[in-house]
Coordinates of C-alpha atoms and ligand atoms in Angstrom, one line a residue:
X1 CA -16.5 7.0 21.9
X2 CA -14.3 4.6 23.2
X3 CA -14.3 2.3 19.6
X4 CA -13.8 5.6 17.6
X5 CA -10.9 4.8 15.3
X6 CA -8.0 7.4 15.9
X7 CA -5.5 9.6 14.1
X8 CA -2.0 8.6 14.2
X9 CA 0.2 11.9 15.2
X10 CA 4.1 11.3 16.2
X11 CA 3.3 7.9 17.9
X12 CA -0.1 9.0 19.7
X13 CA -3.9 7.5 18.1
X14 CA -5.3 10.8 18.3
X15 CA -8.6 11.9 18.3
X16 CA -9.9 14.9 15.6
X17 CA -12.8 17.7 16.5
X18 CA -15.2 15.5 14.0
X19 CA -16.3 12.0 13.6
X20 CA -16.8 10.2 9.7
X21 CA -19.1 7.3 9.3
X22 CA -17.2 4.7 7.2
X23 CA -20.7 2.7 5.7
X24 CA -20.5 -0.5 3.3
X25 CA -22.0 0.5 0.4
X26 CA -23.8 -3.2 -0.1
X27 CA -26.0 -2.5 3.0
X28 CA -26.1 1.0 4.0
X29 CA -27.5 -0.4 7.2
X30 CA -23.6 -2.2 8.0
X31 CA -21.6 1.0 9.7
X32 CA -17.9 -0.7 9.5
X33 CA -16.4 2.3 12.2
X34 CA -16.8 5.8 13.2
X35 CA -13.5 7.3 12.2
X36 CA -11.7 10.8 13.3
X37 CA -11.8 13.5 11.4
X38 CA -8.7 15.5 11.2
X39 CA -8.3 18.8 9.5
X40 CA -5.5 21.7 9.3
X41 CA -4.7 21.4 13.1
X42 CA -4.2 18.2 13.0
X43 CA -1.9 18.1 8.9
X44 CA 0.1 20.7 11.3
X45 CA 0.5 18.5 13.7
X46 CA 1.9 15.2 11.9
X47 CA 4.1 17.4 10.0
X48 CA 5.5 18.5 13.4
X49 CA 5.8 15.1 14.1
X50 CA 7.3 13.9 11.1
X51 CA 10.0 16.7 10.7
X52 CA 11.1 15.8 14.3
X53 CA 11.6 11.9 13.4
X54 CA 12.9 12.0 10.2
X55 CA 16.6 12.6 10.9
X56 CA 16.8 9.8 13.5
X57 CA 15.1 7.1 10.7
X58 CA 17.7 8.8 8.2
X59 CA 19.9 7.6 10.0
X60 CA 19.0 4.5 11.3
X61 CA 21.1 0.7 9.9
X62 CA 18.9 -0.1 7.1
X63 CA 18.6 -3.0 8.9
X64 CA 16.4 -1.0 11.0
X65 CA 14.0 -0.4 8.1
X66 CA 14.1 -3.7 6.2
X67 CA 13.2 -5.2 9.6
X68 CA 10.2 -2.9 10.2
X69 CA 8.8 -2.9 6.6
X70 CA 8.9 -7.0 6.3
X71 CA 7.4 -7.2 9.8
X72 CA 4.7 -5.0 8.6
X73 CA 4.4 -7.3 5.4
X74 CA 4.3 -10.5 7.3
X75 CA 1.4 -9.1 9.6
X76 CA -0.6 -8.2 6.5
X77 CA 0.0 -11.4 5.1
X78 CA -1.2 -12.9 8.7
X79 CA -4.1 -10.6 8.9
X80 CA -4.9 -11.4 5.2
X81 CA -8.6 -12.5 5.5
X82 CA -9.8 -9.6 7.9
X83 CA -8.3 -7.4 5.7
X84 CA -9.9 -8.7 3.0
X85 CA -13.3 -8.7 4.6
X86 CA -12.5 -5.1 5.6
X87 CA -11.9 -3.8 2.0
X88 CA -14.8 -5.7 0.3
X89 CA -17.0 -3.9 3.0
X90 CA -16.1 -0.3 2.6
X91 CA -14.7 -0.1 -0.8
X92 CA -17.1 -3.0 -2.6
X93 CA -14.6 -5.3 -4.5
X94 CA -15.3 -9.4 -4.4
X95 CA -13.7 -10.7 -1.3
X96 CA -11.6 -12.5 -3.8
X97 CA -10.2 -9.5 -5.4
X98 CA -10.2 -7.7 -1.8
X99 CA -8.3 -11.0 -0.4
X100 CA -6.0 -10.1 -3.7
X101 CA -5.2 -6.5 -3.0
X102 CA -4.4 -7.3 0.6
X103 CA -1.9 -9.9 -0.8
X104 CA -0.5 -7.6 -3.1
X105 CA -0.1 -4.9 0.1
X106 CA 1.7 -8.0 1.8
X107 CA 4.3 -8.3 -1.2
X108 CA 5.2 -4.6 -2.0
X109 CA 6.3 -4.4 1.9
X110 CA 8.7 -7.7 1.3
X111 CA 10.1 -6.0 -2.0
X112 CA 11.2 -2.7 -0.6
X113 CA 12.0 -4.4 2.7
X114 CA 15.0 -5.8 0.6
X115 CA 15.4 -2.3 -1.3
X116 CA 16.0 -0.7 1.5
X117 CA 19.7 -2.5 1.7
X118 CA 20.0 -1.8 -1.8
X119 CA 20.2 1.6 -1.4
X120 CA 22.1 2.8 -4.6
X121 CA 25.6 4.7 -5.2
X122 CA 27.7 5.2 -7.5
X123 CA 31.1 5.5 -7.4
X124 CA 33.2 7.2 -10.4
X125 CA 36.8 8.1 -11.1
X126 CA 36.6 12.4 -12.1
X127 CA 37.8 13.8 -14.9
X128 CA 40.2 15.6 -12.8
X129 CA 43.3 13.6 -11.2
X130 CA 43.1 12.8 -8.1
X131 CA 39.8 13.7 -7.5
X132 CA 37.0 10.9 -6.5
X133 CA 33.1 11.2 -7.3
X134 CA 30.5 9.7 -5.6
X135 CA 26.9 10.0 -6.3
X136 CA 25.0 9.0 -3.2
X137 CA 21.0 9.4 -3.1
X138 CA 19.5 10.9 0.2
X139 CA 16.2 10.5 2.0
X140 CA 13.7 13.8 1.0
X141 CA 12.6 14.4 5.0
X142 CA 8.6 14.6 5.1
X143 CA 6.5 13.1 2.4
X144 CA 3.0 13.7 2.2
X145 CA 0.8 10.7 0.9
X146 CA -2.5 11.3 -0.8
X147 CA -4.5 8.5 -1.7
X148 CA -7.9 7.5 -3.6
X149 CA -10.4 5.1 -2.4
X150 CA -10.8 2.3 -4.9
X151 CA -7.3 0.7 -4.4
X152 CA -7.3 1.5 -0.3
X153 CA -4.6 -0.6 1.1
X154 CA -2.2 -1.4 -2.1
X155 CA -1.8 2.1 -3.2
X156 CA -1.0 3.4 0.4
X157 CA 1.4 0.6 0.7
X158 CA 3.0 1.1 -2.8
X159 CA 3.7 4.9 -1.5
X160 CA 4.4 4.1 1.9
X161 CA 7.0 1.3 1.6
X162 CA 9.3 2.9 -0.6
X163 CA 9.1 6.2 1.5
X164 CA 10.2 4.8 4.3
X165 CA 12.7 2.3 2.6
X166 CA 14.4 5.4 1.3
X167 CA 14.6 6.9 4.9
X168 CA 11.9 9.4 4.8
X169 CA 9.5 10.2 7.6
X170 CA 5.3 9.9 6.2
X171 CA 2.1 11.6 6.7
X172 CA -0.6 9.3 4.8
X173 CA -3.9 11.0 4.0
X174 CA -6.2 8.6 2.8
X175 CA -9.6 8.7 0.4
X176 CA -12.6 10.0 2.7
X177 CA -14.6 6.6 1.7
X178 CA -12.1 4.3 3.0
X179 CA -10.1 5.0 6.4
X180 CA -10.6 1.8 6.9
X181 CA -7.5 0.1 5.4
X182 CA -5.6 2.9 6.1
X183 CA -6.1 3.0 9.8
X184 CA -5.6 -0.7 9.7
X185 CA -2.4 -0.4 7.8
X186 CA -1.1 2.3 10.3
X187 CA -1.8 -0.1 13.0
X188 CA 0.2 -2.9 11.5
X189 CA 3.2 -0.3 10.9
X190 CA 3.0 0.7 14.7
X191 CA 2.9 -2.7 15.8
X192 CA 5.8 -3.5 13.0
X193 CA 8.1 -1.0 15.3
X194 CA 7.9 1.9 13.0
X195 CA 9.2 4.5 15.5
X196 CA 6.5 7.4 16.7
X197 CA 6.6 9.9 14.0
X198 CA 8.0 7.9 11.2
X199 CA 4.7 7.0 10.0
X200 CA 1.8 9.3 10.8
X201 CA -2.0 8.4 9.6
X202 CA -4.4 12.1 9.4
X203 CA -8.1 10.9 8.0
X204 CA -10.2 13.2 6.6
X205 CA -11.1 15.5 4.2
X206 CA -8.7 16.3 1.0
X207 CA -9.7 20.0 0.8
X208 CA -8.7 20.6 4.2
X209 CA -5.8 18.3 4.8
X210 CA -4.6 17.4 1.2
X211 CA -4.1 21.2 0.9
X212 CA -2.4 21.5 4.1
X213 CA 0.3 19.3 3.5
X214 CA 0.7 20.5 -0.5
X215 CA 1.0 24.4 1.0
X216 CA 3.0 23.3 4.5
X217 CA 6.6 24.6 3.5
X218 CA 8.1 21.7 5.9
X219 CA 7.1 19.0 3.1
X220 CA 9.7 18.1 0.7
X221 CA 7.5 16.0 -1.4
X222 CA 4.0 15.1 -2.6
X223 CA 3.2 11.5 -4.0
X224 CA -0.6 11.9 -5.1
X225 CA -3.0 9.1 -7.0
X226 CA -6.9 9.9 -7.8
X227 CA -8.7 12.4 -10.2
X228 CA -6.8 14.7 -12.7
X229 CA -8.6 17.8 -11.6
X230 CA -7.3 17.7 -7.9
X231 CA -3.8 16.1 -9.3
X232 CA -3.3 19.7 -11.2
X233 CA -4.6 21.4 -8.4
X234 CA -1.6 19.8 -6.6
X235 CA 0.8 20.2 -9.2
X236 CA 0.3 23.8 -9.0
X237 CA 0.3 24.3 -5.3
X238 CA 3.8 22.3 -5.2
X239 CA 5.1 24.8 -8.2
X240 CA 4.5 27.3 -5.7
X241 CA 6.3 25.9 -3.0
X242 CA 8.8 24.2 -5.1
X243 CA 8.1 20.4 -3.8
X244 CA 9.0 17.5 -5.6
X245 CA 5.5 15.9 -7.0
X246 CA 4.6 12.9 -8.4
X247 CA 0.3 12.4 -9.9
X248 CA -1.1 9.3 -10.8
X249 CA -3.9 10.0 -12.0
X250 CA -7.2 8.8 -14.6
X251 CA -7.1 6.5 -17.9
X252 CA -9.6 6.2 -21.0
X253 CA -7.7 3.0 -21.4
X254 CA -7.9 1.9 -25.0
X255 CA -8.1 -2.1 -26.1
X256 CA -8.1 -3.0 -29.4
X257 CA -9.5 -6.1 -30.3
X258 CA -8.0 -7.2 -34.2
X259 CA -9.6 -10.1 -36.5
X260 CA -7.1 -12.0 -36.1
X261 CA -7.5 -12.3 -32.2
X262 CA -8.6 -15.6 -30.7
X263 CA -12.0 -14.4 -30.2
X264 CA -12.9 -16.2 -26.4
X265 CA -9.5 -14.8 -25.1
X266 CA -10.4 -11.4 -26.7
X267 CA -13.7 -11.4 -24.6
X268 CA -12.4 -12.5 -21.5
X269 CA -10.0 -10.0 -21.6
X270 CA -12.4 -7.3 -22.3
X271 CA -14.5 -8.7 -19.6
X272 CA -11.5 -8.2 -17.1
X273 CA -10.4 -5.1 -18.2
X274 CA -13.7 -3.5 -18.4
X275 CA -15.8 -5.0 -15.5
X276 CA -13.7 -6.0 -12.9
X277 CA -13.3 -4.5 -9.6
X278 CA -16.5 -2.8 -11.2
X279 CA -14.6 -0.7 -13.7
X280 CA -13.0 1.7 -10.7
X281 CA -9.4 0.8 -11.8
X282 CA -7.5 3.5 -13.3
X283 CA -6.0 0.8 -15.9
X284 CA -10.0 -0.3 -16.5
X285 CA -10.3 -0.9 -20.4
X286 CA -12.8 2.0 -21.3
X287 CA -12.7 1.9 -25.1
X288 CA -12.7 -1.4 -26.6
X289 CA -11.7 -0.7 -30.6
X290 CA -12.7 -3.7 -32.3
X291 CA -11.7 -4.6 -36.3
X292 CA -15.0 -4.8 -38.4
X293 CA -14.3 -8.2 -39.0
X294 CA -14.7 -9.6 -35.8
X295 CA -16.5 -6.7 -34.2
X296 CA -20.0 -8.3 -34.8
X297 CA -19.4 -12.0 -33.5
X298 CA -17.3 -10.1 -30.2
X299 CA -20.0 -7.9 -29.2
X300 CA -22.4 -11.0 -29.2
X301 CA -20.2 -12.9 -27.2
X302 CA -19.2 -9.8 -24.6
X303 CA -22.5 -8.5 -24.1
X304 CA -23.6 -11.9 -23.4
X305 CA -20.5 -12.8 -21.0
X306 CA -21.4 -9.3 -19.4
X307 CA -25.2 -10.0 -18.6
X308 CA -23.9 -13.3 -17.2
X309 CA -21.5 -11.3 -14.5
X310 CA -23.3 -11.9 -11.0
X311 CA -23.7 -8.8 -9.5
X312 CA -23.9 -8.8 -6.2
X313 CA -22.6 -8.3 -2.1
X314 CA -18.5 -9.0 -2.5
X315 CA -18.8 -11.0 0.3
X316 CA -20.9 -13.9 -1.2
X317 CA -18.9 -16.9 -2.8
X318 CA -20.8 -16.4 -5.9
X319 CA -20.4 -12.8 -6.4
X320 CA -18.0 -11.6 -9.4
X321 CA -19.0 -8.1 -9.6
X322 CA -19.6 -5.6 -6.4
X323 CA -21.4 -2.5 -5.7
X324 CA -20.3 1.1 -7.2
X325 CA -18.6 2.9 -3.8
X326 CA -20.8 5.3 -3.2
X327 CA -24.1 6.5 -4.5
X328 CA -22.3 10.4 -5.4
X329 CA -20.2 7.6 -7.6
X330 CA -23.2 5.8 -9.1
X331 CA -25.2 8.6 -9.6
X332 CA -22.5 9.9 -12.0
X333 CA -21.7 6.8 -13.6
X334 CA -25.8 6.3 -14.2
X335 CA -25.5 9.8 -15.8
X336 CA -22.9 8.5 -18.6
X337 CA -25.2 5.8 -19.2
X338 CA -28.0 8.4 -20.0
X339 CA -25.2 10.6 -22.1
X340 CA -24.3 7.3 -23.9
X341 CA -27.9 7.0 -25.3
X342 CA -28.6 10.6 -26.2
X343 CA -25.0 10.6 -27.9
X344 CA -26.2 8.2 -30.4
X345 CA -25.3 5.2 -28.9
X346 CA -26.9 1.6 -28.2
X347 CA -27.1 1.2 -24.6
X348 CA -26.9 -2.5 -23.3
X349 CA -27.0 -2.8 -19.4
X350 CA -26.2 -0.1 -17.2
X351 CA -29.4 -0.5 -14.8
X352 CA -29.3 0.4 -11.5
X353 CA -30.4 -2.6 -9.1
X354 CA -34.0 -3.0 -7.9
X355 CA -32.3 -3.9 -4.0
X356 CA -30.7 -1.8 -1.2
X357 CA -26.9 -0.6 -2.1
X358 CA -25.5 1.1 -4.4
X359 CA -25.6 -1.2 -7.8
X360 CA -25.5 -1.4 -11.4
X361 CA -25.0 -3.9 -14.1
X362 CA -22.1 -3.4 -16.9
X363 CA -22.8 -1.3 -19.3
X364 CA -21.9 -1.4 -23.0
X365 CA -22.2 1.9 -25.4
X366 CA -22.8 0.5 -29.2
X367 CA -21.3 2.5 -32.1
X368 CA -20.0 4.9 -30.1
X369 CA -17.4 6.8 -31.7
X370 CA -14.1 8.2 -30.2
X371 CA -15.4 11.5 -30.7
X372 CA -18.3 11.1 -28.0
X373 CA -17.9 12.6 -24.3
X374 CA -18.2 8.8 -23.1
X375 CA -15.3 7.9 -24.9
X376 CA -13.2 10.9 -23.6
X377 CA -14.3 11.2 -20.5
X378 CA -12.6 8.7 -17.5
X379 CA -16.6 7.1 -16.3
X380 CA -14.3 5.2 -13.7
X381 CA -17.4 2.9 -13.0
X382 CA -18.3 -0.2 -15.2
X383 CA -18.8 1.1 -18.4
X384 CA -17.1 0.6 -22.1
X385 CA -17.6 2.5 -24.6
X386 CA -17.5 -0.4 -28.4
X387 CA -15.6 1.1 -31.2
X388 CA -15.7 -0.1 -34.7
X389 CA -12.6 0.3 -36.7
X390 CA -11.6 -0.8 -40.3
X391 CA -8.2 -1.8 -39.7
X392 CA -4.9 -1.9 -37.3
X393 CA -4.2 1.7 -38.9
X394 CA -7.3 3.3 -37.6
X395 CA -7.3 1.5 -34.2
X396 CA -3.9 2.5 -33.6
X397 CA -4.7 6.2 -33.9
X398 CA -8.0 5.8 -32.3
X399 CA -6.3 4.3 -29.3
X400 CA -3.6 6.9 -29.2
X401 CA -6.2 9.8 -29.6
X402 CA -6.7 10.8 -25.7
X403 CA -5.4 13.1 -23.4
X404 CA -4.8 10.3 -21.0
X405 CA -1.9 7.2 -21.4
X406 CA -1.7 5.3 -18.9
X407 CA -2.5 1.5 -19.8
X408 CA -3.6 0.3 -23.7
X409 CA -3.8 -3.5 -24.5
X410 CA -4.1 -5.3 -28.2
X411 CA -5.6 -8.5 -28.6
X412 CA -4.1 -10.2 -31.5
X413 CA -2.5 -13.4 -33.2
X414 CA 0.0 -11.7 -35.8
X415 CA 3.7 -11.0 -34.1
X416 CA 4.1 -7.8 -36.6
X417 CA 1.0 -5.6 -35.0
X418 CA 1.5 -6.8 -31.4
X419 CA 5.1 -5.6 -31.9
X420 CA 4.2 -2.6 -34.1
X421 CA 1.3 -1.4 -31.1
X422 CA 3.7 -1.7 -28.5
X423 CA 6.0 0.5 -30.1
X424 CA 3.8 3.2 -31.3
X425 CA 1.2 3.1 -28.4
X426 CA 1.1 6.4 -26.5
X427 CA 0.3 4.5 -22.9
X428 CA 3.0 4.1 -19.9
X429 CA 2.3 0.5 -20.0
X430 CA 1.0 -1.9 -23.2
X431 CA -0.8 -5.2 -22.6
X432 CA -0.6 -7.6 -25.5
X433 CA -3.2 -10.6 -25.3
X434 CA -3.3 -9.5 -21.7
X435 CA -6.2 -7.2 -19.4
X436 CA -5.1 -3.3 -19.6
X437 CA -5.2 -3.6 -15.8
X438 CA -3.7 -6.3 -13.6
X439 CA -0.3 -5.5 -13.0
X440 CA 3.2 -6.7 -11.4
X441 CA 4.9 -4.9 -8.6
X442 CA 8.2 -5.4 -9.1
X443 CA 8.2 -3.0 -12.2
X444 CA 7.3 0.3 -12.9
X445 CA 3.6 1.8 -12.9
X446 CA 2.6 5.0 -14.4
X447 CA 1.4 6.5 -17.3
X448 CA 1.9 9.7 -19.8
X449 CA -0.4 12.9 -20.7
X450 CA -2.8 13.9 -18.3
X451 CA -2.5 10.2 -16.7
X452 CA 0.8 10.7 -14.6
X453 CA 3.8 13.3 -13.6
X454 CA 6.8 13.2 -12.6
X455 CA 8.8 9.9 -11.9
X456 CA 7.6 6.1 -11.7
X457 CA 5.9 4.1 -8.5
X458 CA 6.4 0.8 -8.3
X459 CA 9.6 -2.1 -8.7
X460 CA 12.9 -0.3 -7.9
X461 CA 12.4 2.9 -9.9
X462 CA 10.1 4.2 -7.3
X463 CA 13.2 4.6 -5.2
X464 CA 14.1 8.0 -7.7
X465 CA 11.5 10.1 -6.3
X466 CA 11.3 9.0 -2.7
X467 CA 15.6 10.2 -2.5
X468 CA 17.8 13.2 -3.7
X469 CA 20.8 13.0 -5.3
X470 CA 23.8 14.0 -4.3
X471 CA 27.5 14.6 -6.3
X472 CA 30.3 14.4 -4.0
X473 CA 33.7 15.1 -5.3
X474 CA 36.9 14.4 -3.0
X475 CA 40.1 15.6 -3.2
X476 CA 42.8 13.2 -1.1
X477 CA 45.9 15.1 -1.8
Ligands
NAD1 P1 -9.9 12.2 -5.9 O1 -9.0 13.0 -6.8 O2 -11.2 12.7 -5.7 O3 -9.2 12.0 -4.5 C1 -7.9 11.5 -4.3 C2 -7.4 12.0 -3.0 O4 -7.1 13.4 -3.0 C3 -8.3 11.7 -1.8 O5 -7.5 11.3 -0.6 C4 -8.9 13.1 -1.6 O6 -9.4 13.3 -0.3 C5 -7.7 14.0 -1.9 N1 -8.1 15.4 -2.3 C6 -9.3 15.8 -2.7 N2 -9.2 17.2 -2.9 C7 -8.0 17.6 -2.6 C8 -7.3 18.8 -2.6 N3 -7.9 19.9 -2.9 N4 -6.0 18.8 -2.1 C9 -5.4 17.7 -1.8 N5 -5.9 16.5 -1.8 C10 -7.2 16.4 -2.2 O7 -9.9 10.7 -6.5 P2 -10.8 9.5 -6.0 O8 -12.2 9.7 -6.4 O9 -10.5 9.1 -4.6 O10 -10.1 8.3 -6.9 C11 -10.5 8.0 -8.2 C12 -9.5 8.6 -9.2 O11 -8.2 8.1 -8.9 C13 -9.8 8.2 -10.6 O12 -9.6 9.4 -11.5 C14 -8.7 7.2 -10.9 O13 -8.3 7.1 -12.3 C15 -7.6 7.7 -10.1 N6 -6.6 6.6 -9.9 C16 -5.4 6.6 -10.5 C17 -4.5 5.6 -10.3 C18 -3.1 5.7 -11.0 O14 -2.2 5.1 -10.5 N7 -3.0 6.4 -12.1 C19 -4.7 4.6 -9.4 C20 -6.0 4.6 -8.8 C21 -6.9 5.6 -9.0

């Protein structure tokens, strides 16, 4: 299998016992690459491999590593449209927002290619004469990466450049669904220079090598994104071995839509947040709480802007909407739609596609109330849930009433609640006029509740969890 896409284990592309089909879920027929399979052997293996090479990059000139990561983010930005053409095939978004992600990949290797000589310290004069602090911050050793499917290159590149920035060594295990951009990305860091071991790529299945890497007792540190029930399942394996952890993990995301709002930028925002990337962002506006007073005239207007969406293969111009990832995914988002109905709601769209792949249209739930399992409950597939409200009061604590907090978003014209919602919102990040997904890299990401743990990714403060600290104290005589 001489095009079988390989493992990449302390510098070798290595081959695992098994063999994944990666399929595009527009045409079932289109088989993007037979991909290895690794399991514990192989998790084993890379940590090996990693442990070995992480005290040589430790110590490398960060030279060394601002030099490999911009490389890496120059050949992205060169390989931009195959990329893109790679991600709308196996994970389904428009070639535009695939072209967009692959970008995005691009800039976060530039940003911490300069972080990497920013490496902070501190320097302080002790309480004690004489005496000199210094608080220095150290690479971890061996970081595992775990990563979902529905961001495939950005997300491991928003793990993996500050990792290595920081001086660690990596093992990235990516979503089953998408090897793709993960195997492409390990390509461009091998090419880049990144030094055998440094970076090691081990595809396959989460159960068997997720878990190998939380359990392995050489790991200092987990950094996980995807579902909340495998993120605690990972937060309690690294309580038992006492690794550092960091989960991002699902949204309910709330926007709430006020009287006052301008009513055509209140739908297109909606429209975004909700549909976009076919609802499988983690910042995807799921609850759309909308003031009586305008709640009847914005419905009209969504629902209508919603049927217009074109729905179709990402790689046509035209298309503005893409296939679910996987028919396991569409079958459970098709199973909200049925729960919406028999919950009391109005049901508008949500039809699967008469045509091969695995489609639907946007779905709107009708006076649906916060109390219902489909506005609880992260979908993660193109579906809102409409909320009525009477008033700013009630949408606040509506939109604050969820386990989750990661993104929330007001569309308004009055100063007071904009500035009164972003103070008393319970998300990580608050959107005002603005999606509740679309963010900037340079800043932090992350959320609160059952949305995130422990510290932020993204803009410098992901540098915190990929380094230790450590207080020296000198005494020159
Ligand atoms: P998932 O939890 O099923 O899988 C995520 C990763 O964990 C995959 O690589 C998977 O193989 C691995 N995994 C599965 N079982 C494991 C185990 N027992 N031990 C270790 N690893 C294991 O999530 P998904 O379906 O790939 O992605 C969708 C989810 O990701 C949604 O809930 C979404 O909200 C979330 N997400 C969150 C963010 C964020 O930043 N908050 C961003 C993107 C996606």
């Amino acid at each position: 299998m001489s095009d079988l896409k390989r493992n990449l284990i302390g510098g070798e592309w290595v081959a695992g016992t098994r063999v994944s089909e990666n399929r595009n879920p527009s045409t079932p027929d289109d088989l993007i690459g037979l991909y290895a399979r690794g399991g514990a052997a192989e998790a084993e293996a890379a940590v090996a491999a990693a442990g070995a090479a992480a005290p040589g990059w430790a110590a490398v000139s960060p030279q060394v590593r601002a030099d490999v990561l911009r490389r890496a983010g120059d050949m992205i930005l060169t390989q931009n449209e195959a990329l893109g053409r790679l991600l709308a095939r196996e994970e389904g978004k428009t070639l535009a927002e695939a072209r967009g992600e692959a970008l995005r990949a691009a800039q976060l290797f530039h940003f911490y290619a300069g972080e990497a000589l920013r490496h902070p310290g501190e320097k302080l004069n002790s309480i004690r004469d004489g005496v000199e602090v210094d608080v220095m911050r150290e690479p971890l050793g061996v970081v595992g990466l775990i990563t979902p499917w529905n961001f495939p290159i950005a997300i491991p590149a928003w793990k993996t450049a500050p990792a290595l920035a920081a001086g660690n060594a990596v093992i990235l295990k990516p979503a089953d669904l998408t090897p793709g951009c993960a195997h492409a990305l390990a390509e461009i860091l091998a090419a880049a220079g990144c030094p055998a071991g440094v970076f090691n790529l081990v595809m396959g299945r989460g159960s068997e090598i997720g878990a190998a890497l939380v359990d392995h007792p050489d790991v200092a540190a987990i950094s996980f994104t995807g579902s909340e029930r495998v993120g605690r399942g990972i937060a309690a394996g690294c309580a038992a071995t006492m690794k550092k952890v960091q989960l991002e993990m699902g949204g309910k995301n709330p926007m709430v839509v006020l009287a006052d709002a301008d009513l055509d930028l209140a739908v297109n925002v909606c429209l975004n947040g909700a549909f976009f990337s076919t609802g499988q962002r983690c910042t995807a506006s799921s609850r759309l709480i909308v003031e009586a007073g305008i709640h009847d005239a914005f419905v009209e207007k969504l629902a209508a802007a919603a049927a217009a969406l074109r729905v179709g293969d990402p790689l046509e111009p035209d298309t503005q909407m893409g296939p679910v990832v996987s028919e396991g995914q569409l079958s459970g988002n098709l199973e909200y739609v049925r729960l919406a109905a028999e919950e009391g709601c109005e049901v508008l769209g949500g039809q699967r596609l008469n045509r091969s792949g695995s489609f639907q249209t946007p779905a709107l739930f009708l006076g649906a109330t916060n109390a219902m399992r489909v506005s609880r409950e992260e979908i993660f597939g193109p579906c809102a849930s409409v909320i009525r409200v009477a008033d700013f009061d009630e949408a606040l604590a509506v939109a604050n009433d969820t386990a989750f907090g990661l993104s929330s978003g007001i569309c308004t014209g009055s100063l007071k609640h904009a500035t009164a919602f972003r103070r008393r919102s319970k998300a990580g990040m608050v959107m005002v006029n603005l999606p509740t997904a679309g963010v900037d890299y340079h800043v932090p990401f992350g959320g609160r509740g059952a949305s995130s743990l422990g510290g932020r990714e993204q803009g410098r403060m992901a540098m915190d969890f990929y380094t230790s600290v450590k207080t020296a104290y000198t005494f020159a005589g």
